[in-house]
Coordinates of C-alpha atoms and ligand atoms in Angstrom, one line a residue:
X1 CA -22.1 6.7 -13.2
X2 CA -22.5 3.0 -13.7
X3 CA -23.8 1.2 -10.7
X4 CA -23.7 -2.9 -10.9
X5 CA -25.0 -3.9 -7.4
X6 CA -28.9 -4.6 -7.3
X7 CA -29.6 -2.4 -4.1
X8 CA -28.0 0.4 -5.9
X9 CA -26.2 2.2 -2.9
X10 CA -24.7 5.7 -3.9
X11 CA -22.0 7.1 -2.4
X12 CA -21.2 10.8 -1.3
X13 CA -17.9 11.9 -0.8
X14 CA -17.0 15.2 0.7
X15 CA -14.4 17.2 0.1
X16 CA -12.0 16.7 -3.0
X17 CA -8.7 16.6 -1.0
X18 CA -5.8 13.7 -1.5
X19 CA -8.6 11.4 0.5
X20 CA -11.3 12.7 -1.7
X21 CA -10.0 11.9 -5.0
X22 CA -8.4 8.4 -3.6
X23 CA -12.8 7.5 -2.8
X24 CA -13.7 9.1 -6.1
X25 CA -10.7 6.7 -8.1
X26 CA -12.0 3.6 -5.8
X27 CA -15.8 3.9 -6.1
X28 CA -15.0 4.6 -9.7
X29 CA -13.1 1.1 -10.2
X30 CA -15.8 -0.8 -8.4
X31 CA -18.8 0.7 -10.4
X32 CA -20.1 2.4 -7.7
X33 CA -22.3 5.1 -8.0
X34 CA -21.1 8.7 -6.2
X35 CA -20.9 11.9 -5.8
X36 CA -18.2 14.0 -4.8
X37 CA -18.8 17.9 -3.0
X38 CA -15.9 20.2 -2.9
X39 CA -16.4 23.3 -1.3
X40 CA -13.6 25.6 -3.0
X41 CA -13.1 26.1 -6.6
X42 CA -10.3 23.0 -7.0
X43 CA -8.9 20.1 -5.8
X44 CA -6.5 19.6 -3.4
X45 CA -7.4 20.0 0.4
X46 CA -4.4 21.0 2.7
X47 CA -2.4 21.6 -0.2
X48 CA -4.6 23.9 -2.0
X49 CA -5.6 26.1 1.2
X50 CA -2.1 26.0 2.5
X51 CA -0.1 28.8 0.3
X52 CA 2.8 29.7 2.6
X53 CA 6.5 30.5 1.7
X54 CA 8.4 27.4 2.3
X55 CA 5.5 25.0 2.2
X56 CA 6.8 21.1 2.0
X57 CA 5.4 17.9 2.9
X58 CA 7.8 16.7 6.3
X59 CA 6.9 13.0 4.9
X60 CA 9.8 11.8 2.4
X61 CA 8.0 12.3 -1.1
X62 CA 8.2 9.1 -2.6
X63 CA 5.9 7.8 1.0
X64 CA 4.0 10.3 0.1
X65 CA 2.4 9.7 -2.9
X66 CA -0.8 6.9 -3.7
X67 CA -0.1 3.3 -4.1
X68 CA -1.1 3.3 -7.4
X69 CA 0.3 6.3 -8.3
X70 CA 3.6 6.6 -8.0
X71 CA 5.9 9.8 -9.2
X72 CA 9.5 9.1 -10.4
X73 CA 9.8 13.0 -10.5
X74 CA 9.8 14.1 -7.2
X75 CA 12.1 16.9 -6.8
X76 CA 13.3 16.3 -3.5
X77 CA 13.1 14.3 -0.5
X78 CA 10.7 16.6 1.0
X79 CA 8.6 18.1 -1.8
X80 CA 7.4 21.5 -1.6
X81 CA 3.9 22.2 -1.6
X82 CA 2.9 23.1 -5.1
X83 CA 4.2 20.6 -6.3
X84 CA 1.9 18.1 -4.3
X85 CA -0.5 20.2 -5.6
X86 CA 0.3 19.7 -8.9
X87 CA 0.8 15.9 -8.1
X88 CA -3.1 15.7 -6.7
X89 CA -4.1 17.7 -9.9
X90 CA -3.0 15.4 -11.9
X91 CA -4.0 11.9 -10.6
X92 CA -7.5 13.4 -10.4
X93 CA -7.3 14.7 -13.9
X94 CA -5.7 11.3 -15.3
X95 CA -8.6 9.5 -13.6
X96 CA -11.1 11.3 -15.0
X97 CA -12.4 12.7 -11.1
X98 CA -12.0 16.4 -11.1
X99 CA -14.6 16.6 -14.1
X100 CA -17.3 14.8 -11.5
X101 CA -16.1 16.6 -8.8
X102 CA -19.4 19.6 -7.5
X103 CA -17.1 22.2 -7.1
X104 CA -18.1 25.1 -5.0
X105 CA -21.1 23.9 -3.7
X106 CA -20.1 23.2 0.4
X107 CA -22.3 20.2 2.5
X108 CA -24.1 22.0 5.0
X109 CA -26.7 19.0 6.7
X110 CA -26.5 15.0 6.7
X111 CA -29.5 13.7 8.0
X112 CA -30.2 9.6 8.5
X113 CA -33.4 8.0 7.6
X114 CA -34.9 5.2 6.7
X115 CA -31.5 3.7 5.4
X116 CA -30.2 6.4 3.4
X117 CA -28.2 10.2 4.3
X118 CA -30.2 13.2 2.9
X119 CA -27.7 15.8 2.1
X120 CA -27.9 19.2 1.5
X121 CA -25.3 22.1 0.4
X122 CA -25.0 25.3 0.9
X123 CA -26.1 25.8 -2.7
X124 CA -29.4 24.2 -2.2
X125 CA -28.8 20.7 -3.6
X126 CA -30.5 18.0 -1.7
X127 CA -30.1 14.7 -2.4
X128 CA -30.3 10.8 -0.9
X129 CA -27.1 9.0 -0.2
X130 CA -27.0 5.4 1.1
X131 CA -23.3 5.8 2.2
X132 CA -21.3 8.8 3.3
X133 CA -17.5 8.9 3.2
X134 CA -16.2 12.1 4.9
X135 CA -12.7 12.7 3.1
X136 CA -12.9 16.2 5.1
X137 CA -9.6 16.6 6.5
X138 CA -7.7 17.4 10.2
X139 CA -5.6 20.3 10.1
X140 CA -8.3 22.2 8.3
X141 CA -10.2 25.2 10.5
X142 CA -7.1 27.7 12.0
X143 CA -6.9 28.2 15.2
X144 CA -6.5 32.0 15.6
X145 CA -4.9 33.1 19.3
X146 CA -7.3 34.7 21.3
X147 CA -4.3 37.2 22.3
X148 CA -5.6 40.5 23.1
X149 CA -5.3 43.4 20.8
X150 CA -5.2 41.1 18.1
X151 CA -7.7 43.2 16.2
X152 CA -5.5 46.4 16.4
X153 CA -2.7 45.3 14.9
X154 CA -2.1 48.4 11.9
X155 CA 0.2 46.1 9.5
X156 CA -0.9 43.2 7.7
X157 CA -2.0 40.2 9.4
X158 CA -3.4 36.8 8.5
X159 CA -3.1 32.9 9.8
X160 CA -0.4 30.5 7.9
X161 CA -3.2 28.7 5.6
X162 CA -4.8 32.0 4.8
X163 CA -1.4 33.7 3.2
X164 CA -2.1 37.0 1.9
X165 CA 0.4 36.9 -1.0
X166 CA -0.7 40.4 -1.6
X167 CA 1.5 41.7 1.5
X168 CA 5.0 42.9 -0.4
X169 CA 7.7 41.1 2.7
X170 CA 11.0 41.5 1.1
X171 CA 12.7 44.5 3.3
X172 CA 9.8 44.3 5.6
X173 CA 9.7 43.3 9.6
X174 CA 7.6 40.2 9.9
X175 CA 6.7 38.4 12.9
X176 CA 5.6 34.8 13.0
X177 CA 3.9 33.2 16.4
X178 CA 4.2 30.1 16.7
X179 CA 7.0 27.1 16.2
X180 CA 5.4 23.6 14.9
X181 CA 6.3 22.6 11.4
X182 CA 4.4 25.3 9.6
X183 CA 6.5 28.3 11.3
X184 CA 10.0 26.4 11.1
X185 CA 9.3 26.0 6.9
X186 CA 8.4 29.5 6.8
X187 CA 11.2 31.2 8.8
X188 CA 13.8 29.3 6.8
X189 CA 11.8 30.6 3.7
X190 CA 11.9 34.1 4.5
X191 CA 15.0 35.1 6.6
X192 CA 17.2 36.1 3.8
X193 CA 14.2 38.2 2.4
X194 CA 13.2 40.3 5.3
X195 CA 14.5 43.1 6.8
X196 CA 14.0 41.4 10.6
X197 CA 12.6 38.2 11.4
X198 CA 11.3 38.0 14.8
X199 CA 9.8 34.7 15.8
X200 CA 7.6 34.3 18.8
X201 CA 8.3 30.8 20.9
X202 CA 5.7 29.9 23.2
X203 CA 7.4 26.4 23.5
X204 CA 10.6 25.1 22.5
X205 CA 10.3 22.6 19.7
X206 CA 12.7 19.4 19.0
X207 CA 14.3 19.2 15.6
X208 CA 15.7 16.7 13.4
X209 CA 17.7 17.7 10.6
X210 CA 15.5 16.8 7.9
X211 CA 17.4 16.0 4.6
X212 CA 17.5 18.8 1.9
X213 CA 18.1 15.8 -0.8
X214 CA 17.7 16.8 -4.3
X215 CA 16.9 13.8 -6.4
X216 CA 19.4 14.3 -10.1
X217 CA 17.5 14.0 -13.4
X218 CA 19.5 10.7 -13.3
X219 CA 17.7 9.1 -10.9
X220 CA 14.5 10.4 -11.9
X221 CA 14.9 8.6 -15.3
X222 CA 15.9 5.8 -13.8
X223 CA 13.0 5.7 -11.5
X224 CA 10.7 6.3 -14.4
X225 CA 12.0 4.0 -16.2
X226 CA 12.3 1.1 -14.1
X227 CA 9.0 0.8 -11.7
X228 CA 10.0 -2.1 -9.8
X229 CA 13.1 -0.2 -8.6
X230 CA 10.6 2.8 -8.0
X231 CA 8.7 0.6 -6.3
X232 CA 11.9 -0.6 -4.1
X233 CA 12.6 2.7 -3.4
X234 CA 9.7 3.5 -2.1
X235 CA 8.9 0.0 0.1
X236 CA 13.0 1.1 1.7
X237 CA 11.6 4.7 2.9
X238 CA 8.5 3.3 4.3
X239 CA 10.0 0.2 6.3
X240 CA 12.9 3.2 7.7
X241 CA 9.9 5.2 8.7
X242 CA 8.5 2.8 10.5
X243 CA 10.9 1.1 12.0
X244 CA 12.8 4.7 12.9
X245 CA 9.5 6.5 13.9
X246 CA 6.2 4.3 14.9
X247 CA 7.7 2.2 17.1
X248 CA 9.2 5.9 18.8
X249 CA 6.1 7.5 19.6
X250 CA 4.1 4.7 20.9
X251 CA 6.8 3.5 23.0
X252 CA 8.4 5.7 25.3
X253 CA 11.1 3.3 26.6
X254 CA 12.3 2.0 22.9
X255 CA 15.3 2.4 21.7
X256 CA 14.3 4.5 18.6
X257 CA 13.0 6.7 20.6
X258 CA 16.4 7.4 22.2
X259 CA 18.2 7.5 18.7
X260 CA 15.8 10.5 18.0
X261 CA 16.2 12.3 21.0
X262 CA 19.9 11.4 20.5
X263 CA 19.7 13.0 17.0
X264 CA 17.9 16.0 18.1
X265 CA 20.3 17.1 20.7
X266 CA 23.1 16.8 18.2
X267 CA 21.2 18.9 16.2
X268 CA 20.5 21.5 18.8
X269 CA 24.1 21.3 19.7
X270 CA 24.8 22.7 16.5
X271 CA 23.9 26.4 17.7
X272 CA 26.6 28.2 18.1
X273 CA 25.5 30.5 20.9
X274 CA 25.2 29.5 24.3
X275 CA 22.3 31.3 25.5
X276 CA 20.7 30.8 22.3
X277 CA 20.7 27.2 22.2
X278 CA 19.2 26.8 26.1
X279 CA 16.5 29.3 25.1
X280 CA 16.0 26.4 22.1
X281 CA 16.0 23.7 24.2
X282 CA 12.6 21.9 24.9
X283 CA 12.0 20.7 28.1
X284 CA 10.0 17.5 27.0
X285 CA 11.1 14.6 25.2
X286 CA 11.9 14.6 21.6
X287 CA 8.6 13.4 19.8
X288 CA 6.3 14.2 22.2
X289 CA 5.1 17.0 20.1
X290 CA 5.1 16.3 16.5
X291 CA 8.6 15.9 15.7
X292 CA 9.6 19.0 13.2
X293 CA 12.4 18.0 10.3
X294 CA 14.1 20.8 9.0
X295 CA 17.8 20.9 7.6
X296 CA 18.5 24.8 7.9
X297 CA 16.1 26.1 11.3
X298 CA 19.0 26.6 13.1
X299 CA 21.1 28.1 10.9
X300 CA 18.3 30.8 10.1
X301 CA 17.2 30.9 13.4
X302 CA 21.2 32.1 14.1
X303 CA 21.0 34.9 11.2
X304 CA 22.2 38.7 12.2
X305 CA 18.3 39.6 11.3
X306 CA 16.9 36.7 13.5
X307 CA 14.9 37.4 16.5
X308 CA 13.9 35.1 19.1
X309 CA 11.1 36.4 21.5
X310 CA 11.0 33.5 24.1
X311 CA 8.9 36.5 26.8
X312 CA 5.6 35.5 27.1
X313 CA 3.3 37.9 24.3
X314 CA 1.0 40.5 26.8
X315 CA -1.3 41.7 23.8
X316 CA -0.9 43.1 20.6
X317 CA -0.6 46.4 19.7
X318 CA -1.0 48.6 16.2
X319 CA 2.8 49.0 16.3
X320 CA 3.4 45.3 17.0
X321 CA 3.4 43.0 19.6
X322 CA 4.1 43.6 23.4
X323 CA 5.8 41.0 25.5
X324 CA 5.4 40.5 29.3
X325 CA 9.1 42.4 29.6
X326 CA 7.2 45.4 28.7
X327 CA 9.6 45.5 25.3
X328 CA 7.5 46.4 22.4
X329 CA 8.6 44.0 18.6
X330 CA 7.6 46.7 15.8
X331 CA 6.1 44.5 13.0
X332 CA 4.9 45.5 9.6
X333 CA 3.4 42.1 8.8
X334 CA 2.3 39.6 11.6
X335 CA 1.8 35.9 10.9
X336 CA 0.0 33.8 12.9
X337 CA 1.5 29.8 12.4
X338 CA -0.6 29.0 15.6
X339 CA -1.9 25.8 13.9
X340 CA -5.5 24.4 13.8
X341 CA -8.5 23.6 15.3
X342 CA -8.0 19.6 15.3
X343 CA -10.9 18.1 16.4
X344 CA -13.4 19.4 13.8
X345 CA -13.4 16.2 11.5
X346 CA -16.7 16.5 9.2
X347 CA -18.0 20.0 11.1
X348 CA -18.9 22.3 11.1
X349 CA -21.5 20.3 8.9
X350 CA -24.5 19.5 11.0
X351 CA -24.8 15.6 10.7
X352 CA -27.9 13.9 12.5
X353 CA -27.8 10.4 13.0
X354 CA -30.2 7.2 13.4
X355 CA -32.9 8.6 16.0
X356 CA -32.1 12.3 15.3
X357 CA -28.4 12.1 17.3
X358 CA -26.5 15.0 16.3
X359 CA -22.9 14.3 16.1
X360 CA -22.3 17.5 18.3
X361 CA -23.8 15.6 21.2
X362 CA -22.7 12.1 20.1
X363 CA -18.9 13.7 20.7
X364 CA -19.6 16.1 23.5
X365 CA -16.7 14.5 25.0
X366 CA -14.7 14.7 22.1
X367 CA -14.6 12.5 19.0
X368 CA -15.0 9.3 19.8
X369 CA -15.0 6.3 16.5
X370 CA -14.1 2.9 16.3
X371 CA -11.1 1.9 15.2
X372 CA -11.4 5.7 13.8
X373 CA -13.5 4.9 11.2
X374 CA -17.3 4.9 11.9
X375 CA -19.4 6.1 14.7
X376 CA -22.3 4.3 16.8
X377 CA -25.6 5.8 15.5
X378 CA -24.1 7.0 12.9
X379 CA -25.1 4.3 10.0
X380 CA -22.8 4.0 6.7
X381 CA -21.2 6.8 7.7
X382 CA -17.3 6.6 6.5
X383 CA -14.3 8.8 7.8
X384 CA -10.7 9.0 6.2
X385 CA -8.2 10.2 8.9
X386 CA -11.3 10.5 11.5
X387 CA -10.5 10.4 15.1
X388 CA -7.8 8.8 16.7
X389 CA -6.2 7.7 13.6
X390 CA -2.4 7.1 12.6
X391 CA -0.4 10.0 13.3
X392 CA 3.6 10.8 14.1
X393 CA 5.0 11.7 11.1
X394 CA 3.0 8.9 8.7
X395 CA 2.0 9.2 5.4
X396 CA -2.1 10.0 6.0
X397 CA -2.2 8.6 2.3
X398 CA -1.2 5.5 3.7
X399 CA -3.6 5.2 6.9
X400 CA -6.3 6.7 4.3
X401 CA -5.6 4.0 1.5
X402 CA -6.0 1.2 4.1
X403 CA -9.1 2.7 5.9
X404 CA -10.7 3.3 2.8
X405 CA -10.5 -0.3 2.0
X406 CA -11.7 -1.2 5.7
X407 CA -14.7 1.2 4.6
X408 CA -15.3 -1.0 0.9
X409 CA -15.9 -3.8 2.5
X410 CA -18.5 -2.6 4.8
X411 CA -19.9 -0.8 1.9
X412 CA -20.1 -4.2 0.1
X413 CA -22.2 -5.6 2.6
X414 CA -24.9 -2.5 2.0
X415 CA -24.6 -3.4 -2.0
X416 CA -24.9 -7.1 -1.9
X417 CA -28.0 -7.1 0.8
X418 CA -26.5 -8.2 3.9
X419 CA -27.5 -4.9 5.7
X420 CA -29.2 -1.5 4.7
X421 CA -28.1 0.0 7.7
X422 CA -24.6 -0.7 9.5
X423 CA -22.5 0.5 12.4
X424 CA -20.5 -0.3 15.3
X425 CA -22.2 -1.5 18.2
X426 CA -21.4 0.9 21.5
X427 CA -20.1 -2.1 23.3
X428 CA -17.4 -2.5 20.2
X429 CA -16.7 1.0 20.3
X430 CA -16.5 1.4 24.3
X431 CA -14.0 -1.6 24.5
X432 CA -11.5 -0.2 21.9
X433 CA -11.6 2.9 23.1
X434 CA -10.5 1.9 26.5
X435 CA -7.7 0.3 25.1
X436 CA -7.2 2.8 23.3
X437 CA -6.6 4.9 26.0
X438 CA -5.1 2.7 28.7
X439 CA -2.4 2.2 25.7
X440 CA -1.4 5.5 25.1
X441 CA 0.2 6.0 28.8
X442 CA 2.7 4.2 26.9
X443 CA 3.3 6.4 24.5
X444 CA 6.1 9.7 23.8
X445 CA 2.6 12.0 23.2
X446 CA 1.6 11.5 26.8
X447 CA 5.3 11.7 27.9
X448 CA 4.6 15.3 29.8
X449 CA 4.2 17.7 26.7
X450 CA 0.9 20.2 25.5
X451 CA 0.1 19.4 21.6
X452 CA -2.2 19.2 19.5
X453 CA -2.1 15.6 20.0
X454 CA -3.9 15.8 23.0
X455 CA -7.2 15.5 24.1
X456 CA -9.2 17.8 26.4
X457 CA -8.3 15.3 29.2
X458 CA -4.5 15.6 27.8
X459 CA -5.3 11.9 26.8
X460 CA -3.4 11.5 22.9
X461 CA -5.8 11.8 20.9
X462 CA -4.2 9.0 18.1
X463 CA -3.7 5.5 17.5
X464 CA -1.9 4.3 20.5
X465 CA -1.0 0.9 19.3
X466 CA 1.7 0.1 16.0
X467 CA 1.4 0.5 13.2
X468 CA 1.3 -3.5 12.1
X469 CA -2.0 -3.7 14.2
X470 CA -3.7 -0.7 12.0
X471 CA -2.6 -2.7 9.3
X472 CA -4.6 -5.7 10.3
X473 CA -7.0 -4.1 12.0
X474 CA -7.9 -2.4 8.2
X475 CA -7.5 -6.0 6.7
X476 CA -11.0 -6.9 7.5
X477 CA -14.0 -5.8 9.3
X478 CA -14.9 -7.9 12.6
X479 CA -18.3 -8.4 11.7
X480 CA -19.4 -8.5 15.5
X481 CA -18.1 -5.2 16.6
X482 CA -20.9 -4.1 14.1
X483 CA -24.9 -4.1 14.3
X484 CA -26.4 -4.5 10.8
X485 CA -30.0 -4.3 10.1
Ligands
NAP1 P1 1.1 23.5 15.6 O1 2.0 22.4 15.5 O2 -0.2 23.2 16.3 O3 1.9 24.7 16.2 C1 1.2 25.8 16.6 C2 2.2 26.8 17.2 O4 1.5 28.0 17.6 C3 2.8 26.2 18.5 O5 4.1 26.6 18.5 C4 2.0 26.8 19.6 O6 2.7 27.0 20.8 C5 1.8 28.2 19.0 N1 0.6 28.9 19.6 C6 -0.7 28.6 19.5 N2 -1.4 29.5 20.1 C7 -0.6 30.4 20.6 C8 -0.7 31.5 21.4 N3 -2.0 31.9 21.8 N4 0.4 32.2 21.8 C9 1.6 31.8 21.4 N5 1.8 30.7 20.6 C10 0.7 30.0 20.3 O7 0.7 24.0 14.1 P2 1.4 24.0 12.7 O8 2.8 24.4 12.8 O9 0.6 24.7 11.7 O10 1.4 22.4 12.4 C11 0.3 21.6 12.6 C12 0.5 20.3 12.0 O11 0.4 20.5 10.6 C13 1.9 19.7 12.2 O12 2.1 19.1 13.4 C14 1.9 18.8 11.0 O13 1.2 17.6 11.4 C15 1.1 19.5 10.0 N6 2.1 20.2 9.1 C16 2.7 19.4 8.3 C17 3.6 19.9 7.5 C18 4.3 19.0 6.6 O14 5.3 19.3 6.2 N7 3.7 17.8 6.4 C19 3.9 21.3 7.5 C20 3.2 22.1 8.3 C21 2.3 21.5 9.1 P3 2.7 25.8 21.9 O15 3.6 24.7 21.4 O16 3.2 26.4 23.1 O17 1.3 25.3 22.0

């Protein structure tokens, strides 16, 4: 790579995700030297590990794409998850990343000295890196149950991003545990496949009907061939989201808020079955947990080969799985949707900072950045979608676009000499996190729910403020929230 600034910073990225190849196309532009580590064999993050039947983005396509990328073909309002893929694939391709992408080779150690990041992989590559951007994902590491008996199951069983698509389902009894987004897509995949579909509800989950738009080869074409009306498009699905949505879940007295809780109910009401529908019905406020769009759960949950377990699950057994009722659900093939382990951000890599911190201890507390970027101690050290970022039903391109150009400019201040070494003070970091906090008794997340929203303190672990302030706040860096040296 071509480098143009005289202190000749280099750049690691890890992982070659959506946030990944956004660095790669950035640092490209700006003639900055880097290096990007991938772990697996491809690009693509979430969308590459995440194989499942009924896979889809639960952002509106169009919001979901890069700002200077856009796709006039997006099949549908809510695109299904190989074609993301495919979407990823070829913005890295087209911008020349994946050929400089270190595939298969994972980052095992980041250690800080003496103004630069020694890395080292798994493959035995070590190398010096004035500035580290960790592109490394959320909902990344599953979170299997510790449910007992797990381990005896006889059938075929595996966690929602690790799909075995070697297990033949169609006449089969599958069980899913679990109900956020990933096990509401998949039960409206495979009800008309299986031979029984039993789902196992630990929690009641809102639902908006999500819209099963098609978009016509018309207004594809007219899309491609117009940008600016593209572009239109896409501005009128963003400013609905946000409007509809971020001014919901921070605000739990807003009037959006009630629309959606309106909306869901309506949608609930749509169950036919009395019983049914009370054993559906949450008893939290819509939004609190991550709010799930589908346009057909209902109707599948309904289905004459439908099964909702709403008994607590007592252990697992070959045969299937035992509720507290005593009943025993006989499975062939048991799916665990149960989510992730959320707070992982850049581990399980071991990462030591300025006077041999390890990140382990720095956020023995839990994760802890300013403004969810960087990390006190932690010099030119760079996350996208770190702690306590943007979350409720964004587009995580977005909040990564915007804190990847937060992360430039401090970058520019390594490459033109300001600094060799730069992060935020403590004091910086204290104060915003105590905002932080104190706002987020506002919001819908700490409105009496469990999620995966929530901190070990059940404190929302997010951006508590709107979503115009993360906008300015990733305009430009305050300078004195940082220490440089
Ligand atoms: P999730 O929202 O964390 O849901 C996990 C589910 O597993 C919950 O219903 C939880 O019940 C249940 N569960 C966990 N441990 C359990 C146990 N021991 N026994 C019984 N039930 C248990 O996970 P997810 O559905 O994979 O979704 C995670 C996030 O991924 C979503 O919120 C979303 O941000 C993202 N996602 C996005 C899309 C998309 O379209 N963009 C699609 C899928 C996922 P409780 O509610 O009782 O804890």
């Amino acid at each position: 790579m071509s480098t143009s600034d005289p202190n000749n910073v280099r750049v690691a990225v890890i992982g070659a995700g959506m946030s990944g190849i956004l660095t790669a196309i950035r640092l490209q532009e700006l003639g900055i030297e880097f290096s990007v580590f991938e772990k697996a064999d491809r690009i693509g993050g979430t969308w590459r590990e995440n194989t499942y039947p009924g896979l889809s983005c639960d952002v509106p396509s169009h919001a979901y794409t890069y700002s200077f990328a856009r796709n006039p073909d997006w099949s549908r309002w809510y695109a299904p998850g190989p074609e993301i893929q495919a979407y990823f694939q070829k913005v890295a391709d087209d911008n020349g990343v994946t050929e400089l992408v270190r595939f298969g080779d994972e980052v095992t150690s980041l250690e800080f000295d003496d103004g630069a990041w020694e890395l080292r992989t798994a493959g035995g590559y070590a190398g010096r890196f004035e500035a580290v951007v960790a592109a490394t994902g959320v909902l990344h590491h599953p979170n299997v149950p510790d449910i007992p008996g797990l381990e005896r199951f006889a059938g075929a069983c595996f966690h929602s991003a690790r799909w075995d698509h070697s297990v033949p389902l169609e006449g089969r009894r599958v069980g899913v545990i679990g109900t956020g987004s990933t096990a509401v897509q998949i039960t409206t995949a495979l009800i008309d496949d299986v031979e029984q579909f039993t789902l196992f509800q630990r929690t009641a989950q809102w639902i908006m009907p999500g819209d099963a738009k098609v978009f016509t080869d018309e207004e594809k074409a007219a899309y491609r061939d117009d940008p600016g009306k593209l572009e239109q498009f896409v501005a009128q699905v963003k400013d609905s989201m946000r409007v509809g949505i971020s001014q919901a879940v921070i605000d739990a007295d807003s009037v959006q808020l009630r629309k959606i809780e309106h909306l869901c109910e309506k949608n609930l009401n749509t169950v036919r079955d009395p019983e049914l529908r009370e054993r559906l019905r949450p008893t939290y406020r819509a939004a609190c947990k991550r709010l799930i769009f589908s346009p057909d759960f209902y109707d599948a949950i309904q289905k004459p080969n439908a099964v909702l377990v709403t008994d607590p699950i007592e252990r697992i057994e070959p045969e299937g799985v035992r509720t507290r009722d005593g009943v025993l659900h006989r499975l062939d093939v048991l799916v665990l949707a149960t989510g992730f382990q959320v707070d992982r951000f850049v581990r399980p890599i071991r990462v030591i900072g300025r006077d041999g911190v390890d990140l382990n201890d720095a956020w023995a507390d839990g994760p802890l950045a300013y403004i969810s970027v960087t990390v006190p101690g932690f010099p030119n050290f760079f996350m996208l979608n770190g702690p306590n970022g943007p979350v409720g039903n964004f587009s995580l391109i977005d909040v990564a676009e915007l804190q990847l150009n937060y992360s430039l400019q401090l970058i520019e201040a390594l490459r033109d000499g300001r600094c060799r070494e730069l992060s935020p003070t403590p004091e910086a970091t204290a104060a915003f996190e105590a905002e932080r906090r104190a706002a987020a008794s506002h919001t819908v997340w700490s409105s009496g729910c469990n999620s995966w929203y929530l901190d070990r303190d059940g404190v929302p672990a997010t951006w508590t403020f709107s979503w115009d302030r993360f906008c300015e706040e990733m305009n430009a860096p305050k300078w004195e929230a940082f220490s440089l040296r």
